[in-house]
Amino acid sequence: MKGKAIKDGIYWVGAIDWNIRDFHGYKTARGTSYNAYLIMDQKKVLVDTVKTTHTEEMLDRIKSIIDPKEIDIVISNHVEMDHSGSLPDIMKIAPDATLITSTNGEKGLAEHYDTSKWNIKAVKSGESINIGKRNINFVHIPMLHWPDSMVCFIPEEKLLLPNDAFGQHLASEYLFNDQNPNDIVMEEASKYYANIVYPFGVQVKKAIDALSNLDIDMIAPGHGVLWRTNISNILRKYSYWANHDNSNKALIIYDSMWGSTEIIANTIKSSFEENDIPVVQRSLKTSHISDIMADILESKYVAIGSPVLNNQVLPSIASLLTYMKGLKPKNKIGFAFGSYGWNPAGIKEIESVMSGLKWDLPLSQIDTKYRPGKDDLVGIKENIDTTIKSVGID
Ligand code: FEO
C-alpha cells in the first residue's frame, strides 16, 4: 500500500472499500472509497481519515511517505464515522498533533469518541492557518450534510477538499475522474446526490455561492474519484439539482400482487411513450429504492403504484415512500395509482406523501377495483394523455 501523489507534496492516503454493498441502506453496487489526504509542508497535515475497517490500509499508505508520529495537524471536516473512524488511532499515534475541526465538529466528536486527551482547535468559518508554503482556509457548510460539515481550500494549490460534497460511491483503481468512464462517474455522482445531499438544496446553493469566487482546479472529495477535469460541469450539476430542475422524463414505480397494478403501470407507460416523453419503469421487485431515487432526481413526472394489502400499500411501497419523504424531492408532477379489492384508502397513502412534498397532483388517485377492465384502461390512458398535453411538452 502506498500514498498516491495528487499534487506536488500532497498525497491521497485513503482506502478503497471494494466490497461494500450497503451503506446505511444505500445500495453501493460499485463499492466506495474513504478518501484521506496527507499534505507535506513545514507542518504535516492529515485531512480526514477512513472507516475503522480500513484504518490499517490508511496507516500503510501514510507510512509509505512519513512516520504517522510526525503528523502535526489532523483536520476533521466531518464527524460521520466513515471519515472520523480512524481518528482515535491517529490521535494515539500522534498525541501531540492538533486536531482542527468546526465548532460543531468539536461537539460532535466528543459525542462519539473520548476526546479528553486530544488537542482540539475549533475553527470558525472563514478562518485560515498557515502550514509553511501553503495556507488552508476553512469554510463551514452546516447541514451539507451534518451540522459539523466543513470544507478546506488551499489557494496555492487551487485545491478544494469538500469531504462528502461532490463525492460518489465508486471504488476504482484509478484516482481521477478523467481516468474513469465519464458516464459511470456522473451516474454515481447523481445517485450520491439523490441519496445523500437531496434534502439540502438550500445549503448546496449557499455552498456553491461561497465557492464561486474560488479558483479551483481540483476537487478532492471524501468518496470516489477526484475531479481534475469537468469541474465547472459538476458545480453546474449541483446547482441544477439544488434548484430541483428536472428533465422532461417520466418515471413509473410500482409493485404488484396479482398483476393488476402492473397492468395500470403499463398503461401509464404507453401514454408517456405515445406523447414522446422518455419513460423509465421500475418494479420494486427488481429495483432498489436508492437506484430509484436517482431516477426521481431527474424526472419531471413520477407515478407510484401499489395494490392495497390490509388497507395499506405494500411494504415495498411503504419503504420507498418513507425513504423518499426524508429525501424531499420537489417540483414533480405526481400520479398515485393502484388496484384494490374493497378499500381504495391505501392508495391515498401515496397521494398523501406526494402532497406533503408539494408535488402537483393533476389527477386524483388512479385506481381500479380488482382487475382493470378494458374501459378502465381506456379511461386512465385518456386522463393521462389529457394531463400531459395540459402540462405541455418542453
Ligand atoms: Fe461520507 Fe457523511 O459521510
mmCIF file of C-alpha atoms and ligand atoms in Angstrom:
data_model
loop_
_atom_site.group_PDB
_atom_site.id
_atom_site.type_symbol
_atom_site.label_atom_id
_atom_site.label_comp_id
_atom_site.label_asym_id
_atom_site.label_seq_id
_atom_site.Cartn_x
_atom_site.Cartn_y
_atom_site.Cartn_z
ATOM 1 C CA MET A 1 0.000 0.000 0.000
ATOM 2 C CA LYS A 2 1.304 3.444 -0.754
ATOM 3 C CA GLY A 3 0.168 7.019 -0.900
ATOM 4 C CA LYS A 4 -0.591 8.415 -4.341
ATOM 5 C CA ALA A 5 0.504 11.933 -5.267
ATOM 6 C CA ILE A 6 -2.374 14.156 -6.360
ATOM 7 C CA LYS A 7 -0.264 17.336 -6.448
ATOM 8 C CA ASP A 8 3.368 18.036 -5.668
ATOM 9 C CA GLY A 9 3.693 17.178 -1.955
ATOM 10 C CA ILE A 10 0.038 16.234 -1.481
ATOM 11 C CA TYR A 11 -0.986 12.575 -1.335
ATOM 12 C CA TRP A 12 -4.149 10.521 -1.315
ATOM 13 C CA VAL A 13 -3.788 8.157 1.663
ATOM 14 C CA GLY A 14 -7.327 6.787 1.834
ATOM 15 C CA ALA A 15 -8.774 3.320 1.405
ATOM 16 C CA ILE A 16 -10.911 1.566 -1.172
ATOM 17 C CA ASP A 17 -13.869 -0.478 0.037
ATOM 18 C CA TRP A 18 -14.389 -2.725 -2.974
ATOM 19 C CA ASN A 19 -16.957 -4.986 -1.390
ATOM 20 C CA ILE A 20 -19.374 -2.747 0.491
ATOM 21 C CA ARG A 21 -22.866 -3.090 -0.958
ATOM 22 C CA ASP A 22 -24.967 -1.465 1.787
ATOM 23 C CA PHE A 23 -24.070 1.991 3.001
ATOM 24 C CA HIS A 24 -26.729 2.658 5.663
ATOM 25 C CA GLY A 25 -29.419 1.499 3.257
ATOM 26 C CA TYR A 26 -27.878 2.965 0.102
ATOM 27 C CA LYS A 27 -27.059 0.143 -2.324
ATOM 28 C CA THR A 28 -23.454 0.760 -3.312
ATOM 29 C CA ALA A 29 -23.236 -1.522 -6.335
ATOM 30 C CA ARG A 30 -19.792 -0.193 -7.287
ATOM 31 C CA GLY A 31 -18.331 -0.090 -3.738
ATOM 32 C CA THR A 32 -16.838 3.123 -2.394
ATOM 33 C CA SER A 33 -13.667 4.746 -1.121
ATOM 34 C CA TYR A 34 -12.859 6.708 2.016
ATOM 35 C CA ASN A 35 -10.508 9.456 0.916
ATOM 36 C CA ALA A 36 -7.921 10.939 3.270
ATOM 37 C CA TYR A 37 -5.142 13.302 2.211
ATOM 38 C CA LEU A 38 -1.647 13.996 3.527
ATOM 39 C CA ILE A 39 -0.098 17.414 2.925
ATOM 40 C CA MET A 40 3.685 17.554 3.285
ATOM 41 C CA ASP A 41 4.704 21.098 4.194
ATOM 42 C CA GLN A 42 6.532 22.614 7.180
ATOM 43 C CA LYS A 43 3.567 21.167 9.037
ATOM 44 C CA LYS A 44 2.478 17.653 8.111
ATOM 45 C CA VAL A 45 -1.283 17.687 7.775
ATOM 46 C CA LEU A 46 -3.711 14.783 7.515
ATOM 47 C CA VAL A 47 -7.122 15.763 6.118
ATOM 48 C CA ASP A 48 -9.825 13.337 7.302
ATOM 49 C CA THR A 49 -9.418 9.643 7.985
ATOM 50 C CA VAL A 50 -11.250 6.444 6.996
ATOM 51 C CA LYS A 51 -13.756 3.941 8.367
ATOM 52 C CA THR A 52 -12.362 1.798 11.219
ATOM 53 C CA THR A 53 -12.441 -1.291 8.984
ATOM 54 C CA HIS A 54 -9.782 0.353 6.805
ATOM 55 C CA THR A 55 -7.531 2.046 9.382
ATOM 56 C CA GLU A 56 -4.564 -0.231 8.640
ATOM 57 C CA GLU A 57 -4.807 0.471 4.912
ATOM 58 C CA MET A 58 -4.694 4.228 5.577
ATOM 59 C CA LEU A 59 -1.778 3.871 8.010
ATOM 60 C CA ASP A 60 0.163 1.799 5.473
ATOM 61 C CA ARG A 61 -0.307 4.488 2.861
ATOM 62 C CA ILE A 62 0.807 7.223 5.294
ATOM 63 C CA LYS A 63 3.836 5.134 6.300
ATOM 64 C CA SER A 64 4.929 4.995 2.662
ATOM 65 C CA ILE A 65 5.514 8.776 2.966
ATOM 66 C CA ILE A 66 6.210 9.583 6.636
ATOM 67 C CA ASP A 67 6.065 8.058 10.051
ATOM 68 C CA PRO A 68 2.485 8.838 11.224
ATOM 69 C CA LYS A 69 4.022 10.070 14.513
ATOM 70 C CA GLU A 70 5.250 13.094 12.549
ATOM 71 C CA ILE A 71 1.756 14.340 11.733
ATOM 72 C CA ASP A 72 1.387 17.839 13.214
ATOM 73 C CA ILE A 73 -2.210 18.612 12.284
ATOM 74 C CA VAL A 74 -5.230 16.414 11.713
ATOM 75 C CA ILE A 75 -8.263 18.046 10.092
ATOM 76 C CA SER A 76 -11.679 16.520 10.671
ATOM 77 C CA ASN A 77 -14.087 18.020 8.148
ATOM 78 C CA HIS A 78 -16.976 15.755 9.144
ATOM 79 C CA VAL A 79 -17.829 13.687 12.208
ATOM 80 C CA GLU A 80 -19.618 10.809 10.430
ATOM 81 C CA MET A 81 -17.710 7.640 11.163
ATOM 82 C CA ASP A 82 -16.705 6.788 7.597
ATOM 83 C CA HIS A 83 -14.370 9.817 7.863
ATOM 84 C CA SER A 84 -13.674 10.063 11.593
ATOM 85 C CA GLY A 85 -13.435 6.345 12.423
ATOM 86 C CA SER A 86 -9.639 6.215 12.495
ATOM 87 C CA LEU A 87 -9.175 9.434 14.493
ATOM 88 C CA PRO A 88 -8.710 7.623 17.834
ATOM 89 C CA ASP A 89 -5.862 5.569 16.309
ATOM 90 C CA ILE A 90 -4.211 8.574 14.694
ATOM 91 C CA MET A 91 -4.501 10.696 17.846
ATOM 92 C CA LYS A 92 -2.926 7.843 19.817
ATOM 93 C CA ILE A 93 -0.043 7.507 17.337
ATOM 94 C CA ALA A 94 0.485 11.298 17.091
ATOM 95 C CA PRO A 95 -0.646 12.512 20.542
ATOM 96 C CA ASP A 96 0.898 15.960 20.100
ATOM 97 C CA ALA A 97 -0.985 16.658 16.871
ATOM 98 C CA THR A 98 -3.553 19.427 16.844
ATOM 99 C CA LEU A 99 -6.962 18.295 15.663
ATOM 100 C CA ILE A 100 -8.744 21.030 13.709
ATOM 101 C CA THR A 101 -12.483 20.822 13.245
ATOM 102 C CA SER A 102 -15.502 23.106 13.068
ATOM 103 C CA THR A 103 -17.154 24.351 16.249
ATOM 104 C CA ASN A 104 -19.974 21.824 15.725
ATOM 105 C CA GLY A 105 -17.369 19.211 14.865
ATOM 106 C CA GLU A 106 -15.737 19.592 18.290
ATOM 107 C CA LYS A 107 -19.063 18.847 19.991
ATOM 108 C CA GLY A 108 -19.902 16.008 17.583
ATOM 109 C CA LEU A 109 -16.536 14.292 18.019
ATOM 110 C CA ALA A 110 -16.916 14.422 21.820
ATOM 111 C CA GLU A 111 -20.224 12.577 21.456
ATOM 112 C CA HIS A 112 -18.590 9.747 19.500
ATOM 113 C CA TYR A 113 -15.104 9.412 20.986
ATOM 114 C CA ASP A 114 -13.147 10.061 24.173
ATOM 115 C CA THR A 115 -11.596 13.350 23.082
ATOM 116 C CA SER A 116 -10.487 14.393 26.563
ATOM 117 C CA LYS A 117 -6.775 13.985 25.739
ATOM 118 C CA TRP A 118 -6.972 15.393 22.227
ATOM 119 C CA ASN A 119 -5.569 18.823 21.500
ATOM 120 C CA ILE A 120 -8.570 20.239 19.615
ATOM 121 C CA LYS A 121 -8.722 23.614 17.901
ATOM 122 C CA ALA A 122 -12.209 24.541 16.714
ATOM 123 C CA VAL A 123 -12.115 26.921 13.753
ATOM 124 C CA LYS A 124 -14.768 29.385 12.673
ATOM 125 C CA SER A 125 -15.937 29.628 9.086
ATOM 126 C CA GLY A 126 -13.549 31.888 7.166
ATOM 127 C CA GLU A 127 -10.544 31.152 9.404
ATOM 128 C CA SER A 128 -7.207 30.139 7.849
ATOM 129 C CA ILE A 129 -3.989 28.563 9.030
ATOM 130 C CA ASN A 130 -0.525 28.724 7.536
ATOM 131 C CA ILE A 131 1.343 25.411 7.267
ATOM 132 C CA GLY A 132 4.518 26.671 5.541
ATOM 133 C CA LYS A 133 4.314 27.276 1.800
ATOM 134 C CA ARG A 134 0.567 26.866 1.890
ATOM 135 C CA ASN A 135 -2.490 28.188 3.678
ATOM 136 C CA ILE A 136 -5.593 26.223 4.478
ATOM 137 C CA ASN A 137 -8.900 28.109 4.516
ATOM 138 C CA PHE A 138 -11.892 26.635 6.330
ATOM 139 C CA VAL A 139 -15.496 27.167 5.276
ATOM 140 C CA HIS A 140 -18.338 25.688 7.314
ATOM 141 C CA ILE A 141 -21.142 24.090 5.291
ATOM 142 C CA PRO A 142 -23.568 23.151 8.083
ATOM 143 C CA MET A 143 -26.163 20.514 7.147
ATOM 144 C CA LEU A 144 -24.327 19.597 3.992
ATOM 145 C CA HIS A 145 -24.959 17.124 5.285
ATOM 146 C CA TRP A 146 -24.355 17.134 9.091
ATOM 147 C CA PRO A 147 -24.209 20.179 11.397
ATOM 148 C CA ASP A 148 -20.410 19.815 11.642
ATOM 149 C CA SER A 149 -19.627 19.658 7.902
ATOM 150 C CA MET A 150 -16.734 21.827 6.752
ATOM 151 C CA VAL A 151 -14.580 22.180 3.629
ATOM 152 C CA CYS A 152 -10.911 23.103 3.260
ATOM 153 C CA PHE A 153 -9.458 25.145 0.431
ATOM 154 C CA ILE A 154 -5.749 25.505 -0.317
ATOM 155 C CA PRO A 155 -5.437 28.594 -2.545
ATOM 156 C CA GLU A 156 -1.788 27.992 -3.517
ATOM 157 C CA GLU A 157 -2.843 24.603 -4.943
ATOM 158 C CA LYS A 158 -6.330 25.628 -6.166
ATOM 159 C CA LEU A 159 -7.400 22.519 -4.280
ATOM 160 C CA LEU A 160 -10.808 22.060 -2.651
ATOM 161 C CA LEU A 161 -11.251 19.307 -0.055
ATOM 162 C CA PRO A 162 -15.028 19.231 0.468
ATOM 163 C CA ASN A 163 -15.440 15.869 2.223
ATOM 164 C CA ASP A 164 -18.867 14.416 1.310
ATOM 165 C CA ALA A 165 -19.870 17.113 -1.205
ATOM 166 C CA PHE A 166 -19.201 16.210 -4.865
ATOM 167 C CA GLY A 167 -18.488 12.594 -3.871
ATOM 168 C CA GLN A 168 -19.586 9.349 -5.426
ATOM 169 C CA HIS A 169 -19.822 5.837 -4.006
ATOM 170 C CA LEU A 170 -17.420 4.411 -6.548
ATOM 171 C CA ALA A 171 -14.446 2.126 -5.943
ATOM 172 C CA SER A 172 -11.874 2.482 -8.681
ATOM 173 C CA GLU A 173 -8.231 1.644 -9.184
ATOM 174 C CA TYR A 174 -7.949 4.992 -10.982
ATOM 175 C CA LEU A 175 -7.968 8.073 -8.747
ATOM 176 C CA PHE A 176 -9.118 10.817 -11.106
ATOM 177 C CA ASN A 177 -12.423 11.406 -12.889
ATOM 178 C CA ASP A 178 -10.841 11.620 -16.347
ATOM 179 C CA GLN A 179 -9.281 8.166 -15.879
ATOM 180 C CA ASN A 180 -12.729 6.631 -15.426
ATOM 181 C CA PRO A 181 -15.691 6.417 -17.844
ATOM 182 C CA ASN A 182 -17.481 9.758 -17.537
ATOM 183 C CA ASP A 183 -20.962 8.210 -17.713
ATOM 184 C CA ILE A 184 -20.204 5.952 -14.736
ATOM 185 C CA VAL A 185 -18.716 8.819 -12.691
ATOM 186 C CA MET A 186 -21.713 11.060 -13.428
ATOM 187 C CA GLU A 187 -24.200 8.241 -12.769
ATOM 188 C CA GLU A 188 -22.646 7.646 -9.345
ATOM 189 C CA ALA A 189 -22.381 11.400 -8.614
ATOM 190 C CA SER A 190 -26.089 11.852 -9.339
ATOM 191 C CA LYS A 191 -27.048 8.768 -7.333
ATOM 192 C CA TYR A 192 -24.962 10.077 -4.432
ATOM 193 C CA TYR A 193 -26.659 13.483 -4.631
ATOM 194 C CA ALA A 194 -30.105 11.855 -4.760
ATOM 195 C CA ASN A 195 -29.461 9.642 -1.733
ATOM 196 C CA ILE A 196 -27.313 11.871 0.496
ATOM 197 C CA VAL A 197 -27.499 15.519 -0.499
ATOM 198 C CA TYR A 198 -31.041 15.848 -1.916
ATOM 199 C CA PRO A 199 -32.722 17.326 1.209
ATOM 200 C CA PHE A 200 -30.138 20.085 1.489
ATOM 201 C CA GLY A 201 -30.677 22.097 -1.710
ATOM 202 C CA VAL A 202 -30.714 25.412 0.151
ATOM 203 C CA GLN A 203 -27.381 24.619 1.781
ATOM 204 C CA VAL A 204 -25.940 23.451 -1.552
ATOM 205 C CA LYS A 205 -26.837 26.768 -3.147
ATOM 206 C CA LYS A 206 -25.163 28.671 -0.291
ATOM 207 C CA ALA A 207 -22.068 26.474 -0.591
ATOM 208 C CA ILE A 208 -21.892 26.937 -4.373
ATOM 209 C CA ASP A 209 -22.174 30.717 -3.828
ATOM 210 C CA ALA A 210 -19.358 30.573 -1.267
ATOM 211 C CA LEU A 211 -17.190 28.558 -3.657
ATOM 212 C CA SER A 212 -17.971 30.627 -6.735
ATOM 213 C CA ASN A 213 -15.159 33.119 -6.041
ATOM 214 C CA LEU A 214 -12.530 30.437 -5.563
ATOM 215 C CA ASP A 215 -10.078 29.498 -8.279
ATOM 216 C CA ILE A 216 -10.383 25.691 -8.182
ATOM 217 C CA ASP A 217 -8.536 23.256 -10.412
ATOM 218 C CA MET A 218 -9.105 20.105 -8.367
ATOM 219 C CA ILE A 219 -11.897 18.885 -6.114
ATOM 220 C CA ALA A 220 -10.793 16.046 -3.868
ATOM 221 C CA PRO A 221 -13.935 14.703 -2.139
ATOM 222 C CA GLY A 222 -14.289 12.207 0.708
ATOM 223 C CA HIS A 223 -15.622 9.420 -1.552
ATOM 224 C CA GLY A 224 -14.960 8.255 -5.067
ATOM 225 C CA VAL A 225 -12.793 9.818 -7.724
ATOM 226 C CA LEU A 226 -11.168 13.270 -7.641
ATOM 227 C CA TRP A 227 -12.329 15.885 -10.109
ATOM 228 C CA ARG A 228 -9.484 17.418 -12.107
ATOM 229 C CA THR A 229 -11.491 17.992 -15.299
ATOM 230 C CA ASN A 230 -15.149 18.925 -15.834
ATOM 231 C CA ILE A 231 -15.068 20.924 -12.596
ATOM 232 C CA SER A 232 -17.472 23.561 -13.887
ATOM 233 C CA ASN A 233 -19.752 20.740 -15.035
ATOM 234 C CA ILE A 234 -20.075 19.096 -11.600
ATOM 235 C CA LEU A 235 -20.587 22.518 -9.964
ATOM 236 C CA ARG A 236 -23.284 23.288 -12.552
ATOM 237 C CA LYS A 237 -24.916 19.906 -11.944
ATOM 238 C CA TYR A 238 -25.052 20.564 -8.188
ATOM 239 C CA SER A 239 -26.741 23.942 -8.865
ATOM 240 C CA TYR A 240 -29.209 22.259 -11.239
ATOM 241 C CA TRP A 241 -30.085 19.557 -8.711
ATOM 242 C CA ALA A 242 -30.260 22.062 -5.843
ATOM 243 C CA ASN A 243 -32.761 24.131 -7.859
ATOM 244 C CA HIS A 244 -34.898 20.980 -8.241
ATOM 245 C CA ASP A 245 -34.785 21.315 -12.015
ATOM 246 C CA ASN A 246 -35.958 18.236 -13.941
ATOM 247 C CA SER A 247 -35.668 16.653 -17.332
ATOM 248 C CA ASN A 248 -38.891 16.152 -19.277
ATOM 249 C CA LYS A 249 -38.872 12.485 -18.313
ATOM 250 C CA ALA A 250 -41.366 10.176 -16.673
ATOM 251 C CA LEU A 251 -40.737 7.518 -14.046
ATOM 252 C CA ILE A 252 -43.192 4.791 -13.134
ATOM 253 C CA ILE A 253 -42.517 2.922 -9.886
ATOM 254 C CA TYR A 254 -44.764 0.124 -8.717
ATOM 255 C CA ASP A 255 -45.197 -3.212 -7.066
ATOM 256 C CA SER A 256 -47.947 -5.697 -7.815
ATOM 257 C CA MET A 257 -49.594 -8.696 -6.126
ATOM 258 C CA TRP A 258 -51.565 -10.354 -8.910
ATOM 259 C CA GLY A 259 -50.587 -8.181 -11.864
ATOM 260 C CA SER A 260 -53.411 -5.596 -11.803
ATOM 261 C CA THR A 261 -51.241 -2.680 -10.665
ATOM 262 C CA GLU A 262 -48.680 -3.717 -13.263
ATOM 263 C CA ILE A 263 -51.335 -3.521 -15.988
ATOM 264 C CA ILE A 264 -52.105 0.069 -14.898
ATOM 265 C CA ALA A 265 -48.362 0.844 -14.834
ATOM 266 C CA ASN A 266 -48.058 -0.430 -18.413
ATOM 267 C CA THR A 267 -50.991 1.732 -19.495
ATOM 268 C CA ILE A 268 -49.476 4.857 -17.916
ATOM 269 C CA LYS A 269 -46.155 3.985 -19.569
ATOM 270 C CA SER A 270 -47.770 3.771 -23.004
ATOM 271 C CA SER A 271 -49.356 7.224 -22.513
ATOM 272 C CA PHE A 272 -45.968 8.811 -21.875
ATOM 273 C CA GLU A 273 -44.328 6.910 -24.723
ATOM 274 C CA GLU A 274 -47.019 7.930 -27.180
ATOM 275 C CA ASN A 275 -46.572 11.554 -26.118
ATOM 276 C CA ASP A 276 -42.835 11.242 -26.852
ATOM 277 C CA ILE A 277 -41.830 11.615 -23.217
ATOM 278 C CA PRO A 278 -38.943 9.293 -22.277
ATOM 279 C CA VAL A 279 -40.204 6.930 -19.606
ATOM 280 C CA VAL A 280 -38.491 4.592 -17.137
ATOM 281 C CA GLN A 281 -40.488 1.813 -15.481
ATOM 282 C CA ARG A 282 -39.199 0.317 -12.220
ATOM 283 C CA SER A 283 -40.711 -2.589 -10.318
ATOM 284 C CA LEU A 284 -39.758 -2.720 -6.664
ATOM 285 C CA LYS A 285 -39.379 -6.470 -7.085
ATOM 286 C CA THR A 286 -36.188 -5.818 -9.049
ATOM 287 C CA SER A 287 -35.094 -2.215 -8.370
ATOM 288 C CA HIS A 288 -33.612 -0.880 -5.139
ATOM 289 C CA ILE A 289 -35.033 2.284 -3.613
ATOM 290 C CA SER A 290 -31.640 4.009 -3.728
ATOM 291 C CA ASP A 291 -31.407 3.402 -7.503
ATOM 292 C CA ILE A 292 -34.954 4.685 -7.881
ATOM 293 C CA MET A 293 -34.027 7.927 -6.070
ATOM 294 C CA ALA A 294 -31.516 8.695 -8.829
ATOM 295 C CA ASP A 295 -34.346 8.348 -11.381
ATOM 296 C CA ILE A 296 -36.615 10.564 -9.275
ATOM 297 C CA LEU A 297 -33.901 13.255 -9.192
ATOM 298 C CA GLU A 298 -34.002 13.561 -12.980
ATOM 299 C CA SER A 299 -37.725 13.044 -13.692
ATOM 300 C CA LYS A 300 -40.462 15.626 -14.010
ATOM 301 C CA TYR A 301 -43.320 13.091 -13.865
ATOM 302 C CA VAL A 302 -43.330 10.456 -11.107
ATOM 303 C CA ALA A 303 -46.085 7.822 -10.947
ATOM 304 C CA ILE A 304 -46.137 5.474 -7.950
ATOM 305 C CA GLY A 305 -48.456 2.483 -7.815
ATOM 306 C CA SER A 306 -49.394 -0.154 -5.290
ATOM 307 C CA PRO A 307 -52.075 -2.718 -4.711
ATOM 308 C CA VAL A 308 -53.913 -2.417 -1.394
ATOM 309 C CA LEU A 309 -52.975 -5.027 1.213
ATOM 310 C CA ASN A 310 -54.778 -4.969 4.562
ATOM 311 C CA ASN A 311 -55.992 -1.427 3.803
ATOM 312 C CA GLN A 312 -52.452 -0.188 3.179
ATOM 313 C CA VAL A 313 -49.858 -0.045 0.413
ATOM 314 C CA LEU A 314 -47.465 -2.981 0.068
ATOM 315 C CA PRO A 315 -44.482 -2.850 2.469
ATOM 316 C CA SER A 316 -42.119 -2.357 -0.511
ATOM 317 C CA ILE A 317 -44.014 0.805 -1.497
ATOM 318 C CA ALA A 318 -44.211 1.949 2.136
ATOM 319 C CA SER A 319 -40.420 1.613 2.332
ATOM 320 C CA LEU A 320 -39.974 3.702 -0.821
ATOM 321 C CA LEU A 321 -42.387 6.361 0.461
ATOM 322 C CA THR A 322 -40.611 6.618 3.819
ATOM 323 C CA TYR A 323 -37.200 6.863 2.177
ATOM 324 C CA MET A 324 -38.373 9.367 -0.430
ATOM 325 C CA LYS A 325 -40.189 11.539 2.133
ATOM 326 C CA GLY A 326 -36.928 12.034 4.032
ATOM 327 C CA LEU A 327 -35.008 12.963 0.882
ATOM 328 C CA LYS A 328 -37.613 15.624 -0.017
ATOM 329 C CA PRO A 329 -37.678 15.640 -3.831
ATOM 330 C CA LYS A 330 -39.546 18.713 -5.057
ATOM 331 C CA ASN A 331 -41.018 20.140 -8.237
ATOM 332 C CA LYS A 332 -42.628 16.923 -9.525
ATOM 333 C CA ILE A 333 -45.910 16.090 -11.184
ATOM 334 C CA GLY A 334 -47.200 13.041 -9.338
ATOM 335 C CA PHE A 335 -49.653 10.261 -10.097
ATOM 336 C CA ALA A 336 -50.764 7.764 -7.430
ATOM 337 C CA PHE A 337 -52.242 4.579 -8.821
ATOM 338 C CA GLY A 338 -53.121 1.013 -7.982
ATOM 339 C CA SER A 339 -55.767 -1.646 -7.638
ATOM 340 C CA TYR A 340 -57.824 -2.617 -4.604
ATOM 341 C CA GLY A 341 -60.307 -5.268 -3.571
ATOM 342 C CA TRP A 342 -62.690 -3.455 -1.276
ATOM 343 C CA ASN A 343 -60.959 -0.399 0.183
ATOM 344 C CA PRO A 344 -59.037 2.062 -2.034
ATOM 345 C CA ALA A 345 -57.800 4.007 1.010
ATOM 346 C CA GLY A 346 -54.297 2.528 0.800
ATOM 347 C CA ILE A 347 -53.566 4.332 -2.446
ATOM 348 C CA LYS A 348 -54.359 7.590 -0.651
ATOM 349 C CA GLU A 349 -51.164 6.994 1.355
ATOM 350 C CA ILE A 350 -49.162 7.522 -1.838
ATOM 351 C CA GLU A 351 -51.073 10.669 -2.697
ATOM 352 C CA SER A 352 -50.661 11.964 0.829
ATOM 353 C CA VAL A 353 -46.836 11.644 0.649
ATOM 354 C CA MET A 354 -46.754 13.349 -2.772
ATOM 355 C CA SER A 355 -48.980 16.107 -1.480
ATOM 356 C CA GLY A 356 -46.737 16.539 1.611
ATOM 357 C CA LEU A 357 -43.817 17.078 -0.772
ATOM 358 C CA LYS A 358 -45.894 19.767 -2.529
ATOM 359 C CA TRP A 359 -45.931 17.930 -5.854
ATOM 360 C CA ASP A 360 -48.562 18.883 -8.421
ATOM 361 C CA LEU A 361 -51.253 16.198 -8.469
ATOM 362 C CA PRO A 362 -53.308 16.851 -11.592
ATOM 363 C CA LEU A 363 -55.376 13.649 -11.242
ATOM 364 C CA SER A 364 -56.845 12.266 -8.061
ATOM 365 C CA GLN A 365 -55.806 8.710 -7.380
ATOM 366 C CA ILE A 366 -55.930 6.398 -10.380
ATOM 367 C CA ASP A 367 -57.383 3.124 -9.169
ATOM 368 C CA THR A 368 -59.424 0.146 -10.244
ATOM 369 C CA LYS A 369 -61.387 -2.410 -8.236
ATOM 370 C CA TYR A 370 -59.764 -5.814 -8.618
ATOM 371 C CA ARG A 371 -58.553 -6.296 -12.196
ATOM 372 C CA PRO A 372 -58.688 -3.302 -14.544
ATOM 373 C CA GLY A 373 -61.068 -3.839 -17.451
ATOM 374 C CA LYS A 374 -60.656 -2.520 -20.961
ATOM 375 C CA ASP A 375 -62.836 0.524 -20.254
ATOM 376 C CA ASP A 376 -60.870 1.307 -17.090
ATOM 377 C CA LEU A 377 -57.615 1.317 -19.032
ATOM 378 C CA VAL A 378 -59.004 3.445 -21.843
ATOM 379 C CA GLY A 379 -60.212 5.962 -19.223
ATOM 380 C CA ILE A 380 -56.823 6.002 -17.441
ATOM 381 C CA LYS A 381 -54.988 6.499 -20.713
ATOM 382 C CA GLU A 382 -57.265 9.338 -21.779
ATOM 383 C CA ASN A 383 -56.819 11.080 -18.438
ATOM 384 C CA ILE A 384 -53.028 10.776 -18.520
ATOM 385 C CA ASP A 385 -52.906 11.924 -22.171
ATOM 386 C CA THR A 386 -55.032 14.965 -21.371
ATOM 387 C CA THR A 387 -52.874 15.789 -18.354
ATOM 388 C CA ILE A 388 -49.622 15.518 -20.301
ATOM 389 C CA LYS A 389 -50.996 17.788 -23.008
ATOM 390 C CA SER A 390 -52.254 20.316 -20.470
ATOM 391 C CA VAL A 391 -48.835 20.421 -18.763
ATOM 392 C CA GLY A 392 -47.194 20.922 -22.149
ATOM 393 C CA ILE A 393 -44.143 19.285 -23.629
ATOM 394 C CA ASP A 394 -40.815 21.064 -23.061
HETATM 395 FE FE1 FEO B 1 -19.217 10.121 3.947
HETATM 396 FE FE2 FEO B 1 -21.468 11.884 5.813
HETATM 397 O O1 FEO B 1 -20.123 10.630 5.499
#
